[in-house]
Amino acid sequence: QVQFVESGGGLVQPGGSLRLSCAARGFIFNVYTMGWYRQAPGKQREFVARITSGGSTDYAESVKDRFTISRDNAKNTVYLQMNSLKPEDTAVYYCNTFGTNWGQGTQVTVSS
């Protein structure tokens, strides 16, 4: 069964950093593009970043130059390094590749 388990969220002050992890199961991880998404209260889920099987990356304009996506195919895990965090980055963060079987996500709160 396809499953995504996100971790690493928390409360951080503006300007701080967090590293999110997502363990994927139930499919051949290394051939798929993996993505990070987020959903803020009262808003729709939005794209944050993606990484292809070959390592090419793409970012939402709002996080470009602050966030870095990476993957470890040996561990079936995708990461999101988030630097220079802003209050508007507050959201539940999810990883996915198929657009289904969404996990619980991990809460990121940026506040002083």
Coordinates of C-alpha atoms in Angstrom, one line a residue:
Q1 CA 0.0 0.0 0.0
V2 CA 1.3 3.5 -0.9
Q3 CA 2.1 5.4 2.2
F4 CA 3.8 8.8 3.0
V5 CA 5.0 9.6 6.5
E6 CA 6.1 13.1 7.1
S7 CA 8.1 14.4 10.1
G8 CA 10.4 17.2 11.3
G9 CA 7.9 20.0 11.7
G10 CA 7.7 22.3 14.8
L11 CA 7.6 25.8 16.1
V12 CA 10.3 28.1 14.9
Q13 CA 11.0 31.8 15.0
P14 CA 11.0 33.9 11.9
G15 CA 14.4 33.6 10.2
G16 CA 14.9 30.1 11.6
S17 CA 15.3 26.7 9.8
L18 CA 13.7 23.3 9.8
R19 CA 14.4 20.1 7.9
L20 CA 11.4 18.0 7.0
S21 CA 11.6 14.3 6.1
C22 CA 9.1 12.1 4.3
A23 CA 9.4 8.3 4.2
A24 CA 7.6 6.7 1.3
R25 CA 6.5 3.1 1.0
G26 CA 4.6 0.8 -1.3
F27 CA 6.0 1.8 -4.7
I28 CA 9.3 1.9 -6.5
F29 CA 10.5 5.2 -5.0
N30 CA 13.6 5.9 -7.2
V31 CA 11.7 6.1 -10.5
Y32 CA 9.1 8.7 -9.4
T33 CA 9.2 12.5 -9.1
M34 CA 8.5 13.4 -5.5
G35 CA 6.8 16.6 -4.3
W36 CA 6.3 18.7 -1.2
Y37 CA 3.0 20.5 -0.7
R38 CA 1.5 22.6 2.1
Q39 CA -1.9 23.7 3.3
A40 CA -2.3 26.8 5.5
P41 CA -5.5 27.3 7.6
G42 CA -8.4 28.3 5.4
K43 CA -6.5 27.8 2.2
Q44 CA -6.1 25.2 -0.5
R45 CA -3.2 22.8 -0.6
E46 CA -0.4 24.3 -2.7
F47 CA 2.7 23.1 -4.5
V48 CA 6.1 23.8 -2.7
A49 CA 8.8 21.9 -4.5
R50 CA 9.5 18.7 -6.5
I51 CA 12.5 16.6 -7.4
T52 CA 12.6 14.2 -10.3
S53 CA 14.1 10.7 -10.3
G54 CA 17.2 12.3 -11.9
G55 CA 17.6 15.0 -9.3
S56 CA 16.2 18.0 -11.2
T57 CA 14.3 20.4 -8.9
D58 CA 11.5 22.9 -9.2
Y59 CA 10.2 25.4 -6.6
A60 CA 7.2 27.6 -6.0
E61 CA 8.2 31.2 -6.4
S62 CA 7.4 32.0 -2.8
V63 CA 10.1 29.5 -1.5
K64 CA 12.7 29.8 -4.1
D65 CA 16.2 30.5 -2.8
R66 CA 15.0 29.6 0.8
F67 CA 14.0 25.9 0.5
T68 CA 15.9 23.0 -0.9
I69 CA 14.4 19.6 -1.8
S70 CA 16.6 16.5 -1.9
R71 CA 16.1 12.7 -1.9
D72 CA 17.9 9.6 -0.7
N73 CA 16.8 6.7 -2.9
A74 CA 18.5 4.2 -0.6
K75 CA 16.2 5.2 2.2
N76 CA 13.1 5.9 0.1
T77 CA 13.1 9.4 1.7
V78 CA 12.6 12.9 0.5
Y79 CA 13.7 16.0 2.4
L80 CA 12.9 19.6 2.5
Q81 CA 15.4 22.0 4.0
M82 CA 13.7 25.2 4.9
N83 CA 15.8 28.3 5.7
S84 CA 14.8 32.0 6.4
L85 CA 11.4 30.9 7.5
K86 CA 8.6 33.5 7.4
P87 CA 5.2 33.5 9.2
E88 CA 3.5 32.9 5.9
D89 CA 5.3 29.6 5.7
T90 CA 3.1 28.3 8.5
A91 CA 1.1 25.3 7.2
V92 CA 0.8 21.6 7.3
Y93 CA 3.4 20.1 5.0
Y94 CA 2.9 17.0 2.9
C95 CA 4.9 14.9 0.5
N96 CA 3.3 12.9 -2.3
T97 CA 3.9 11.7 -5.9
F98 CA 0.5 10.4 -7.1
G99 CA -1.9 12.9 -5.6
T100 CA -3.6 10.2 -3.6
N101 CA -3.0 8.4 -0.2
W102 CA -2.1 11.7 1.5
G103 CA -0.4 11.3 4.8
Q104 CA -1.0 13.1 8.1
G105 CA 1.5 15.8 7.2
T106 CA 3.8 17.7 9.6
Q107 CA 2.9 21.0 11.1
V108 CA 5.3 23.9 10.6
T109 CA 4.5 27.1 12.7
V110 CA 6.7 30.2 12.2
S111 CA 6.0 32.7 15.0
S112 CA 7.9 34.8 17.5

